[in-house]
Short mmCIF file of C-alpha atoms in Angstrom, two decimals:
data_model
loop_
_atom_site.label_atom_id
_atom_site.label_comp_id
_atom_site.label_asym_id
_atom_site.label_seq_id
_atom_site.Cartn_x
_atom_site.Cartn_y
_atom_site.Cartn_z
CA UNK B 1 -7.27 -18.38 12.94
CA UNK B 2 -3.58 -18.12 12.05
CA UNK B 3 -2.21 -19.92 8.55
CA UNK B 4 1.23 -21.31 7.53
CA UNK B 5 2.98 -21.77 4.27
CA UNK B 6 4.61 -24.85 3.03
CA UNK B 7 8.12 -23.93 3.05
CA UNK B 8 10.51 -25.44 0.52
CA UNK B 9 14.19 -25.97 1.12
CA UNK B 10 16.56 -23.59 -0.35
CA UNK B 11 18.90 -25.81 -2.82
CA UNK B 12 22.70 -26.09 -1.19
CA UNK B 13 23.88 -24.88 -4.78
CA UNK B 14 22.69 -21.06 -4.55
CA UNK B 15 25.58 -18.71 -4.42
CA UNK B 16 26.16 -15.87 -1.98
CA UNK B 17 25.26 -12.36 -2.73
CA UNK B 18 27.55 -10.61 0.05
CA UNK B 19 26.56 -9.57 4.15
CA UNK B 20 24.76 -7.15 4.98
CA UNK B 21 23.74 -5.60 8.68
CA UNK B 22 20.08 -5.40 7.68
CA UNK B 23 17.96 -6.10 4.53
CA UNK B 24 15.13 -4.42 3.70
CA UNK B 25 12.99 -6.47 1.10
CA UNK B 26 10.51 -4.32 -0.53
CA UNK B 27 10.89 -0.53 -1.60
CA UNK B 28 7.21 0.69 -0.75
CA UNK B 29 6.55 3.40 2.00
CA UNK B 30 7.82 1.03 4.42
CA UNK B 31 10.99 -0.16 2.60
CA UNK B 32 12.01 3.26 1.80
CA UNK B 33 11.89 4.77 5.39
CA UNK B 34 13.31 0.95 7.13
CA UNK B 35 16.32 1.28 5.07
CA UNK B 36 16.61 5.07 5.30
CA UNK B 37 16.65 4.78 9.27
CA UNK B 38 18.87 1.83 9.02
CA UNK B 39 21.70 3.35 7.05
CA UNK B 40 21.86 6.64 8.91
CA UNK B 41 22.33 4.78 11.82
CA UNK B 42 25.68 3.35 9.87
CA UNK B 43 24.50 -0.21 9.52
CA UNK B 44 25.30 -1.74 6.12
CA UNK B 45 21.69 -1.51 4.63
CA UNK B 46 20.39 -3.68 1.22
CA UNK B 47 17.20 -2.86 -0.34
CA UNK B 48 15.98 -5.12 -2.61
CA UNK B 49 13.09 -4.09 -4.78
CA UNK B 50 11.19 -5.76 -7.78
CA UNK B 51 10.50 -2.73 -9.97
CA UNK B 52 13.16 -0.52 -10.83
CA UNK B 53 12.51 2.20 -8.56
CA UNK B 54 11.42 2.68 -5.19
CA UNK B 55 8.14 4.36 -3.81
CA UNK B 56 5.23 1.35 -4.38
CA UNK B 57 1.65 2.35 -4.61
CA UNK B 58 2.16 5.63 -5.16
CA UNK B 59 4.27 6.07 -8.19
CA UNK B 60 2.97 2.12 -9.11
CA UNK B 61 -0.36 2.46 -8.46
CA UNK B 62 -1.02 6.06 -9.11
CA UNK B 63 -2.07 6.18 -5.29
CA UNK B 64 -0.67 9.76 -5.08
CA UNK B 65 -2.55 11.30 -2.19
CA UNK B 66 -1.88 9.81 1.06
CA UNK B 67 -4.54 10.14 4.11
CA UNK B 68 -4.61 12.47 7.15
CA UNK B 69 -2.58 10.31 9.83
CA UNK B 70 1.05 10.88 11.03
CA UNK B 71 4.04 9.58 9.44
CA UNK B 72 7.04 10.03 11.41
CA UNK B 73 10.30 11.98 10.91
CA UNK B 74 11.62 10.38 7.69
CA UNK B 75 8.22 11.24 6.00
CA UNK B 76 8.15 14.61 7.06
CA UNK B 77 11.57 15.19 5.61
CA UNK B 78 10.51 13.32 2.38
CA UNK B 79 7.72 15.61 2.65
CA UNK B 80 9.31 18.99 2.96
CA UNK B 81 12.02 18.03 0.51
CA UNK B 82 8.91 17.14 -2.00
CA UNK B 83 7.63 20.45 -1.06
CA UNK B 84 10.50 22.52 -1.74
CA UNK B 85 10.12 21.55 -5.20
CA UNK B 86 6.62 22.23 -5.51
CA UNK B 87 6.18 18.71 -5.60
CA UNK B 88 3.94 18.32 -2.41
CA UNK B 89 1.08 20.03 -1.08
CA UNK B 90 -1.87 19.78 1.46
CA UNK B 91 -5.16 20.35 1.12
CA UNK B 92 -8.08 19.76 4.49
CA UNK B 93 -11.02 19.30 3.18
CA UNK B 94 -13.82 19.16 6.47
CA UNK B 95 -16.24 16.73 5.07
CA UNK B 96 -13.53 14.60 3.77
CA UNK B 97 -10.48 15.03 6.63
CA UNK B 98 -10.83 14.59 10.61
CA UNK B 99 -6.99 15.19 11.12
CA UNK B 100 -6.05 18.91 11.21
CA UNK B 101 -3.02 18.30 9.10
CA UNK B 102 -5.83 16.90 6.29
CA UNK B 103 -4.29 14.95 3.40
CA UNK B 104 -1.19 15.31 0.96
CA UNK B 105 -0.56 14.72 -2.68
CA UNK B 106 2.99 13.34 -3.45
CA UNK B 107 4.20 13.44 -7.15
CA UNK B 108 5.05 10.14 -8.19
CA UNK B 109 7.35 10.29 -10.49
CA UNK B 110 9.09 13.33 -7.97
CA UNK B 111 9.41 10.92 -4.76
CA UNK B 112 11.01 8.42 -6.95
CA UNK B 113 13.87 10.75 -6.98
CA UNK B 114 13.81 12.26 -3.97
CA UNK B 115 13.67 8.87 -1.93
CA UNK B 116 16.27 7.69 -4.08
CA UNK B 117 18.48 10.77 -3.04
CA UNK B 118 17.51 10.32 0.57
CA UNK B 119 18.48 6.64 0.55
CA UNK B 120 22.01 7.37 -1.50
CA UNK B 121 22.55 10.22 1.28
CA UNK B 122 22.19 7.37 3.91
CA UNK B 123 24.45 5.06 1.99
CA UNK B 124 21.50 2.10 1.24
CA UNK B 125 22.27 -0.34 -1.15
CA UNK B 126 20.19 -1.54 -3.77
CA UNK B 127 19.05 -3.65 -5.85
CA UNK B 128 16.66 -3.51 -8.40
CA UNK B 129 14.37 -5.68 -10.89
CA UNK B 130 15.00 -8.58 -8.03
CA UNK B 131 12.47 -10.13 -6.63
CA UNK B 132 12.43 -11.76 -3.06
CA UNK B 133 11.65 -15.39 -3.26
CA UNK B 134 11.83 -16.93 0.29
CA UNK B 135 13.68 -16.80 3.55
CA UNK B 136 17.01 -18.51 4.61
CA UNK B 137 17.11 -19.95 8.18
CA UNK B 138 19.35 -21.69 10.70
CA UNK B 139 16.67 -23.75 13.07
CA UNK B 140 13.97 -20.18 13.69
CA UNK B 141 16.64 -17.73 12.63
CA UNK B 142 16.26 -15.63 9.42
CA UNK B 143 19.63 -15.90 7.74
CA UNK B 144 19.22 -13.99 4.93
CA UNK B 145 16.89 -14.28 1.66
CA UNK B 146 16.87 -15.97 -1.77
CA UNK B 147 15.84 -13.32 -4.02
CA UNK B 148 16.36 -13.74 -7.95
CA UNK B 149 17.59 -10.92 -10.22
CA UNK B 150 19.02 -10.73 -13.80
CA UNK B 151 22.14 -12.72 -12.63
CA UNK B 152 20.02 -15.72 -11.29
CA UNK B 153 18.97 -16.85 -7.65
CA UNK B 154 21.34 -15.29 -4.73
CA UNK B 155 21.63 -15.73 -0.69
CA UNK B 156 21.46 -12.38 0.20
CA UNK B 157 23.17 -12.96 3.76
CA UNK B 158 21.53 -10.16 7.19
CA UNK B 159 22.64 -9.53 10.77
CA UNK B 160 18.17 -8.84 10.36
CA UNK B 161 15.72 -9.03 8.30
CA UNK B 162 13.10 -6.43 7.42
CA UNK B 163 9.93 -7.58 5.11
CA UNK B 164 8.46 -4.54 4.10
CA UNK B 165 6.45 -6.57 0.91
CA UNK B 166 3.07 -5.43 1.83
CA UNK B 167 2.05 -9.30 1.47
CA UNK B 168 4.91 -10.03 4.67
CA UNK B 169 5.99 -12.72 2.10
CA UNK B 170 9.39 -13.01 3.65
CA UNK B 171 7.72 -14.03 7.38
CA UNK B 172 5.10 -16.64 5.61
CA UNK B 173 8.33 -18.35 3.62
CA UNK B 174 9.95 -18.54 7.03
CA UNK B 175 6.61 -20.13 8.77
CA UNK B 176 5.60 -17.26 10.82
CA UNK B 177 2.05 -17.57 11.41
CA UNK B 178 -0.23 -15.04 10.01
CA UNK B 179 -4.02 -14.19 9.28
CA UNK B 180 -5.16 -12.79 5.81
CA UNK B 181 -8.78 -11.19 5.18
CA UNK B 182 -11.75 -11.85 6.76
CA UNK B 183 -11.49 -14.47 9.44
CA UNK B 184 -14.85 -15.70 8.29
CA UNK B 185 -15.12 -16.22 4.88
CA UNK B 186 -11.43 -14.80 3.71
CA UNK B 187 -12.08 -12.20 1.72
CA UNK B 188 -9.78 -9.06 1.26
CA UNK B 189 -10.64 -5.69 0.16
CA UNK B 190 -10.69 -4.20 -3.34
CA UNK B 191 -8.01 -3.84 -5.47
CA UNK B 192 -7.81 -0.44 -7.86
CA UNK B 193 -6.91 -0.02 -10.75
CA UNK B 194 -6.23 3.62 -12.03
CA UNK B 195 -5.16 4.40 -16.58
CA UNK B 196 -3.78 7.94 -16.69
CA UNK B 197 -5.93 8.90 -20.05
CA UNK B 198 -4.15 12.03 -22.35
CA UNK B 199 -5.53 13.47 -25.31
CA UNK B 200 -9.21 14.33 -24.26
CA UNK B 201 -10.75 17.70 -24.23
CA UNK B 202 -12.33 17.83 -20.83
CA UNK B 203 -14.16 20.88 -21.81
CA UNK B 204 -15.92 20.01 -24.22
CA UNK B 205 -16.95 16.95 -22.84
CA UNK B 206 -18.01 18.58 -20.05
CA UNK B 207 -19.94 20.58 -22.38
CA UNK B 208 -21.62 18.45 -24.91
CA UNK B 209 -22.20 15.22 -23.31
CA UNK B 210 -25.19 13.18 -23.45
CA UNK B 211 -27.50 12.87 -20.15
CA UNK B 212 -26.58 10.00 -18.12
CA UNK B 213 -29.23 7.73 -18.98
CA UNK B 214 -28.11 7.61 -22.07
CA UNK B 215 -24.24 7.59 -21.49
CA UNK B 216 -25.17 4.07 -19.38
CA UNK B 217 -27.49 3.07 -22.24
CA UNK B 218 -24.55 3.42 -24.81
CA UNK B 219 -22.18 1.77 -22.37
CA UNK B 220 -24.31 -1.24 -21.66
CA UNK B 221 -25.13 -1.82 -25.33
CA UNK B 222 -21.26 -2.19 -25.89
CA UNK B 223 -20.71 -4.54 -23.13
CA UNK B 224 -23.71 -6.45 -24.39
CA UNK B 225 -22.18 -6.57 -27.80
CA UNK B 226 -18.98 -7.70 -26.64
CA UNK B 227 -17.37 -4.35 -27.85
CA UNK B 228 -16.45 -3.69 -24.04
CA UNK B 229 -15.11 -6.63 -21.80
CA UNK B 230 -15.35 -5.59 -17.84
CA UNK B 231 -12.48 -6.90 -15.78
CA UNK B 232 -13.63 -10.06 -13.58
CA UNK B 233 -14.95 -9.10 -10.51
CA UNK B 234 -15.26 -5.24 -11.15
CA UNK B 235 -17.42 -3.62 -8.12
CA UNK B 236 -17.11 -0.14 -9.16
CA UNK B 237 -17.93 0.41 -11.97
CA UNK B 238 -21.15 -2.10 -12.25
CA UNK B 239 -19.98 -4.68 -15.00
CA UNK B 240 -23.35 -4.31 -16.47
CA UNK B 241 -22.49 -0.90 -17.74
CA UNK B 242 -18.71 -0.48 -17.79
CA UNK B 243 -17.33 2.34 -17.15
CA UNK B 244 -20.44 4.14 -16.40
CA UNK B 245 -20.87 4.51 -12.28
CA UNK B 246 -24.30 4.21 -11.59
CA UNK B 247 -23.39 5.67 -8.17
CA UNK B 248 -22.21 9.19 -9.50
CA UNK B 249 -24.11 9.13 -13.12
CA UNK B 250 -20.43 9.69 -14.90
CA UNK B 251 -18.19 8.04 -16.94
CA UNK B 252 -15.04 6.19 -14.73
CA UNK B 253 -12.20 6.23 -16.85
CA UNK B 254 -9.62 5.81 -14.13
CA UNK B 255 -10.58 4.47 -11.18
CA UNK B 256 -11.73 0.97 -10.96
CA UNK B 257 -12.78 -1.58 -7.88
CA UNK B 258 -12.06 -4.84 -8.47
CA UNK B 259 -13.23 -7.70 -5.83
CA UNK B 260 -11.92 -10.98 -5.42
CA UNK B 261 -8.29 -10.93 -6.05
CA UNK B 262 -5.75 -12.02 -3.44
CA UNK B 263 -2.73 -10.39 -3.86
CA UNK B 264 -0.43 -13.11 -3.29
CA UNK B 265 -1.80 -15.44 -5.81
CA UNK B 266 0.45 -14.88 -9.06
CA UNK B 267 -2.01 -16.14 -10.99
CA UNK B 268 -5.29 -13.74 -10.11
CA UNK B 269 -2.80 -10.32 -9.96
CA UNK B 270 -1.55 -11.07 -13.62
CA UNK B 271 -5.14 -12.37 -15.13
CA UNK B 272 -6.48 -8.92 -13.27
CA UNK B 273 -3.38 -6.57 -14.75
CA UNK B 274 -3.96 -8.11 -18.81
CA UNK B 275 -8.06 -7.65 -18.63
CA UNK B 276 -8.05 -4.14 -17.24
CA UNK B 277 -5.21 -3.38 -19.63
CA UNK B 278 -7.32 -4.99 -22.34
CA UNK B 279 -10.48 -3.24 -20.90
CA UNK B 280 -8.59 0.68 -20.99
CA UNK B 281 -7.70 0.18 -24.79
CA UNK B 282 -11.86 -1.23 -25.48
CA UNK B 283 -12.77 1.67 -23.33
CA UNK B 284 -10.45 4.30 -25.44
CA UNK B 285 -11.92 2.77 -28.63
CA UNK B 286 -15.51 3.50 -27.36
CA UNK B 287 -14.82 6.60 -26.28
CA UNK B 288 -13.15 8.20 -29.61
CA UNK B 289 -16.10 6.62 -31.54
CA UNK B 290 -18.85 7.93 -28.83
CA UNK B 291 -17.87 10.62 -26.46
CA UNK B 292 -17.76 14.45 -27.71
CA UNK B 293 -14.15 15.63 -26.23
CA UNK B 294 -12.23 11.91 -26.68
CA UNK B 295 -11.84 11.82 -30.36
CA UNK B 296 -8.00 11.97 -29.63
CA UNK B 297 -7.64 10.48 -26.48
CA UNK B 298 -5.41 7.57 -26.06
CA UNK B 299 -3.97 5.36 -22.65
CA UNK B 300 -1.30 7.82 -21.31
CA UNK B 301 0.35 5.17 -18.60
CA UNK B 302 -0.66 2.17 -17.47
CA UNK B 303 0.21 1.13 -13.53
CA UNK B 304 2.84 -0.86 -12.72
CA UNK B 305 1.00 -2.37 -10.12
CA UNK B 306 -2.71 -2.68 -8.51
CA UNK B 307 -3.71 -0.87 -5.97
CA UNK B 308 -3.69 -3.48 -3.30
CA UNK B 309 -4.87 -2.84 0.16
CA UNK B 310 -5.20 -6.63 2.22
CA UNK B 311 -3.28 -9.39 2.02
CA UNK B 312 -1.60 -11.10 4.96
CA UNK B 313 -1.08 -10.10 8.41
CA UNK B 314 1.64 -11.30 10.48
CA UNK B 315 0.93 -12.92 13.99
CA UNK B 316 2.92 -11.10 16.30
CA UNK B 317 3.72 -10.66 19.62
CA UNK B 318 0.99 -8.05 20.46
CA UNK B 319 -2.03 -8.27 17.80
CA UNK B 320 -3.52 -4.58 17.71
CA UNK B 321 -7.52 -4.52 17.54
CA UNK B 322 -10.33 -2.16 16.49
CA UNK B 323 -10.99 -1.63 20.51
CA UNK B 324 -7.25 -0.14 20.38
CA UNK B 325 -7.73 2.29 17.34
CA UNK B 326 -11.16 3.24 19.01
CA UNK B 327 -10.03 3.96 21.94
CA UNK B 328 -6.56 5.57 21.35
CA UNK B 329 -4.49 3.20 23.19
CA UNK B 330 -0.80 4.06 23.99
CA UNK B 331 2.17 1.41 24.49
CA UNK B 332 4.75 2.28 26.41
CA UNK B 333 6.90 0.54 23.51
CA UNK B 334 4.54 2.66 21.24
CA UNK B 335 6.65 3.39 17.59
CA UNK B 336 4.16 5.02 15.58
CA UNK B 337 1.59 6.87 16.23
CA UNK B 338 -2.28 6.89 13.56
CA UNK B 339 -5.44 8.35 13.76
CA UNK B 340 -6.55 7.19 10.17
CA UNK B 341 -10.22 5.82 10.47
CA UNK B 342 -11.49 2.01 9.57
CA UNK B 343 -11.34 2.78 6.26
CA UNK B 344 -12.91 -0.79 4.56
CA UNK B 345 -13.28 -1.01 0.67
CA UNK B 346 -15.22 -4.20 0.88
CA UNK B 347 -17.38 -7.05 -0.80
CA UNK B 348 -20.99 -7.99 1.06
CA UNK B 349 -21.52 -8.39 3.97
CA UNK B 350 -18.56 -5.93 4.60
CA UNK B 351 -19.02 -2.01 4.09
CA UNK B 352 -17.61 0.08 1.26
CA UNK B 353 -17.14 4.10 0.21
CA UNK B 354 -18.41 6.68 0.28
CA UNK B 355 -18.19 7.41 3.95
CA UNK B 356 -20.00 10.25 5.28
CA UNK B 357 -18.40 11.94 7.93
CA UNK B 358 -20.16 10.70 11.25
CA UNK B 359 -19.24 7.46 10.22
CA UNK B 360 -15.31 7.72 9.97
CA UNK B 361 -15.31 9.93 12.95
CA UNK B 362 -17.71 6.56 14.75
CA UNK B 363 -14.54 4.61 13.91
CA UNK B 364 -11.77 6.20 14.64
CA UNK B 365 -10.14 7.09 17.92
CA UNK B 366 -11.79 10.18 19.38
CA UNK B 367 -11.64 13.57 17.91
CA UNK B 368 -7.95 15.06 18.24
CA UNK B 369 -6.76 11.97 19.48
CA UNK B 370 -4.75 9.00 18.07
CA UNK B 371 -3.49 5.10 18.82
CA UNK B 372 -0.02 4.10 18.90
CA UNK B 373 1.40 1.43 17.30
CA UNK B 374 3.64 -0.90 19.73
CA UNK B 375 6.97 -2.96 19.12
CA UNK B 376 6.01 -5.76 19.31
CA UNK B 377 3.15 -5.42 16.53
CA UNK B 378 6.65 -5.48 14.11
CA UNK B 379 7.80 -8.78 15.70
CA UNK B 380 6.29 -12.08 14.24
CA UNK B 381 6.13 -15.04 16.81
CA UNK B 382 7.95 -17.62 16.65
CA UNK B 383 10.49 -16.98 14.15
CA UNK B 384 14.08 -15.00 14.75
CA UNK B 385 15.94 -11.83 13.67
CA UNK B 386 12.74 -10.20 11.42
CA UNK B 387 11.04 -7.54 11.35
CA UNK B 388 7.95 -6.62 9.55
CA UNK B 389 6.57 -3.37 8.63
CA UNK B 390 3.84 -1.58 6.68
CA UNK B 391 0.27 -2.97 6.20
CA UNK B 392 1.27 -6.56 7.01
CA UNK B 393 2.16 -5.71 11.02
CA UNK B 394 0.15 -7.34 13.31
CA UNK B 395 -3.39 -6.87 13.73
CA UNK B 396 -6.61 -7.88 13.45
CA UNK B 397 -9.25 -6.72 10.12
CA UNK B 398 -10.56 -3.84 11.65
CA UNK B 399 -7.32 -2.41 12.91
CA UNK B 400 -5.65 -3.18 9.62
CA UNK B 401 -7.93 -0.96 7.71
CA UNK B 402 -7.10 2.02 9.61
CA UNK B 403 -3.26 1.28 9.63
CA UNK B 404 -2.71 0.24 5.85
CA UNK B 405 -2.46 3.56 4.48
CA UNK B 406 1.26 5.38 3.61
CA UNK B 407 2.12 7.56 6.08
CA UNK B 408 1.55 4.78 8.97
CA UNK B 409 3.71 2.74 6.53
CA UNK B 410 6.47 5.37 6.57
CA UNK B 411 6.07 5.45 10.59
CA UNK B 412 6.17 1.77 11.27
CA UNK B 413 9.04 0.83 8.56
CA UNK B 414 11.39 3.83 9.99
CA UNK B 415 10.55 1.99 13.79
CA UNK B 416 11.62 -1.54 11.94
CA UNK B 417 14.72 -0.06 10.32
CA UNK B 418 15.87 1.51 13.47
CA UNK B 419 15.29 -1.64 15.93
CA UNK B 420 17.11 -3.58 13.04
CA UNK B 421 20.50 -1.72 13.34
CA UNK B 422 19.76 -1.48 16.69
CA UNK B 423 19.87 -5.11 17.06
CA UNK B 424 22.68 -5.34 14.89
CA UNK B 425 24.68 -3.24 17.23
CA UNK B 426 23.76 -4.58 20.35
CA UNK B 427 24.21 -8.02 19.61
CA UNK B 428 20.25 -8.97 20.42
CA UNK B 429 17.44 -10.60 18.95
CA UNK B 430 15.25 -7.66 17.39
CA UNK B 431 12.36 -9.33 19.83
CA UNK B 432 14.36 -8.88 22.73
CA UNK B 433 15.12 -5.15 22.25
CA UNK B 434 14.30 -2.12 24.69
CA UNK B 435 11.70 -0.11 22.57
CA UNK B 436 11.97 3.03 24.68
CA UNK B 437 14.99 3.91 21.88
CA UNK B 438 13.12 3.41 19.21
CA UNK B 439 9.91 5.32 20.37
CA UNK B 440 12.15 8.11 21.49
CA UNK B 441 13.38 8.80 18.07
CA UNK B 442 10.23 8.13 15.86
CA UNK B 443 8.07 10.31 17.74
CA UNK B 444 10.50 13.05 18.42
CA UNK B 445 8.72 15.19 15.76
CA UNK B 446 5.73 14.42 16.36
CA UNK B 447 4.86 17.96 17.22
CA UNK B 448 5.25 19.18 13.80
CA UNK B 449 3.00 16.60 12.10
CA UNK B 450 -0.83 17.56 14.15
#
């Protein structure tokens, strides 16, 4: 069942920002390689980004190692430039990986840069600390967007649209329909949360700690005692014993599951950013007082953002489904190509990690094979001159989980940049475009990604 958001009316009074061919709104995977594609194509390109530098969950979230599945040209090149720095490298794991290529770690802080150069090389605007508020239409025709920076509110005028916000807040503030979690009870998957701790002395921790029943002992005592306060809704670690994991018999003292928490309610991402902020300094303090190794340790970094993987999905003019990942359909208006499997970090009655390896390659399409993503998955119905790309394309739950991670983000937003300009060019309706363009150029290297 689709939903729709109340949309307010833009006040008459907000001035005008400038024109731009295309705006990208959101400077994640997607946002980076949409406005990349755009610009080299010589469209006037506008990112607009709410943090002050582009690259999203990796760099935000400390999500630094992105899964074996294809990303397309402009992540290759991201890749190799990374690489040439000693700033990317692969590892293939076989119980872990099913793709050959097997998995990559991107430095955070490193890709900022590097996508920044790559966007400046293709002449992308940008704006930073501004955050995207709504949509601006004539009748079913995106306009342009409101989006509110140190200056105030602005109209932020496009030729096209591209929402690349993860949450495909820019199509729900223009009334496209969309679907978001589980269509029977709502839910959306885990959230992470990930400290970078300095200071400790792994080795002798390593060496001197106590047994595990009694490292959960001394963590549930402090929880008990208040001396400990467990984020709401923490799955992994069990609040009971925070931040012992029950399910590896260790201390977690970066990596937290947290349930329930929709990331487009304001509300819920903020209360869920100040108590695992709060929890990290409780969990320092018990650790320099407890642990052998941590009488020094302190909170390195804190994450910018959660690690967010389900929010809303557009309603589009083709809806992709678990029977297409399964069975590696192709599209003639294919874009992007993914082999990622159903990868669900999920509340009861949904499934949750660890995986073993029969499962992911049960859900998945079949070994050495992949699924393409079509067109028309980027166009939402009803509503004009947008684009959408990364996790929020169209699709149903199952399909969703497979196509949410990075490099399919990359792959789809460089396909939604492209078929903006495009559009731009040519005088047509992004929904009305000849795909065979597109495909041709997104899956022209395809070769050197398997």
């Amino acid at each position: 069942m689709t939903e729709r958001l109340w949309r307010e009316r833009t006040p008459a009074a907000i001035p005008e920002a400038g024109v731009w061919d295309v705006v990208v709104c959101g400077g994640g995977p997607a946002g980076i390689a949409a406005a990349i594609a755009a610009g080299r194509t010589g469209a006037r390109t506008l990112l607009i980004e709410q943090l002050t530098n582009v690259g999203g969950m990796n760099p935000g979230a400390h999500t630094n190692l992105c899964c074996d599945s294809p990303g397309g040209p402009i992540f290759i090149e991201l890749e190799m430039r990374l690489a040439q720095i000693g700033h990317a490298h692969r590892t293939f794991r076989p119980e872990r990986d099913l793709d050959k290529a097997g998995r990559v770690h991107l430095h955070g802080e490193m890709l900022k840069a590097v996508a920044m150069e790559m966007l400046l090389e293709a002449k992308v605007e940008l704006r930073f600390g501004t955050f995207v508020s709504a949509a601006e239409l004539a009748g079913n025709r995106v306009i342009g967007v409101i989006a509110t920076g140190k200056g105030g509110a602005r109209l932020f005028r496009a030729g096209v649209v591209v929402d690349c916000t993860a949450d495909a807040d820019v199509a729900a503030s223009a009334g496209a329909p969309f679907f978001k979690g589980d269509p029977q009870d709502g839910r959306v998957q885990h959230v992470n949360y990930k400290p970078v701790l300095g200071g400790q002395k792994t080795e002798v921790f390593e060496l001197q700690k106590p047994e595990p029943a009694v490292l959960r002992e001394m963590a549930r005592q402090a929880v008990a005692a208040g001396l400990l306060h467990p984020p709401t809704g923490i799955f992994k670690p069990m609040a009971e014993c925070f931040p012992f994991d029950d399910r590896t018999g260790k201390m977690n003292f970066d990596y937290w599951e947290i349930a329930n928490v929709d990331p487009t309610d304001a509300a819920a991402v903020s209360r869920t950013l100040a108590e695992c902020q709060r929890a990290a300094l409780e969990m320092i303090r018990f650790a320099r007082q407890n642990l052998p190794g941590f009488e020094k340790a302190y909170i390195a970094r804190f994450p910018a953002l959660l690690g967010t993987r389900e929010s809303r999905r557009i309603a589009g003019q083709y809806v992709l489904t678990r029977d297409d990942v399964l069975t590696g359909r192709k599209f003639a208006d294919g874009i992007a190509r993914a082999c990622f499997f159903m990868d669900f970090h999920d509340s009861p009655p949904g499934s949750t990690t660890p995986y073993s390896i029969d499962f992911k390659r049960a859900n998945r399409p079949p070994p050495g094979d992949y699924y393409e993503i079509p067109y028309r998955a980027l166009v939402p119905r009803e509503i004009e001159a947008l684009l959408v790309a990364g996790r929020c394309i169209s699709s149903d739950r199952s399909a969703h989980a497979s196509l949410r991670v990075q490099p399919t983000c990359f792959f789809t937003g460089e396909a939604a940049g492209l078929g903006a300009a495009m559009a731009v060019k040519s005088g047509q309706l992004p929904g009305a475009l000849d795909a065979g363009p597109i495909r041709a150029a997104t899956l022209s290297l395809q070769g050197n990604q398997r």
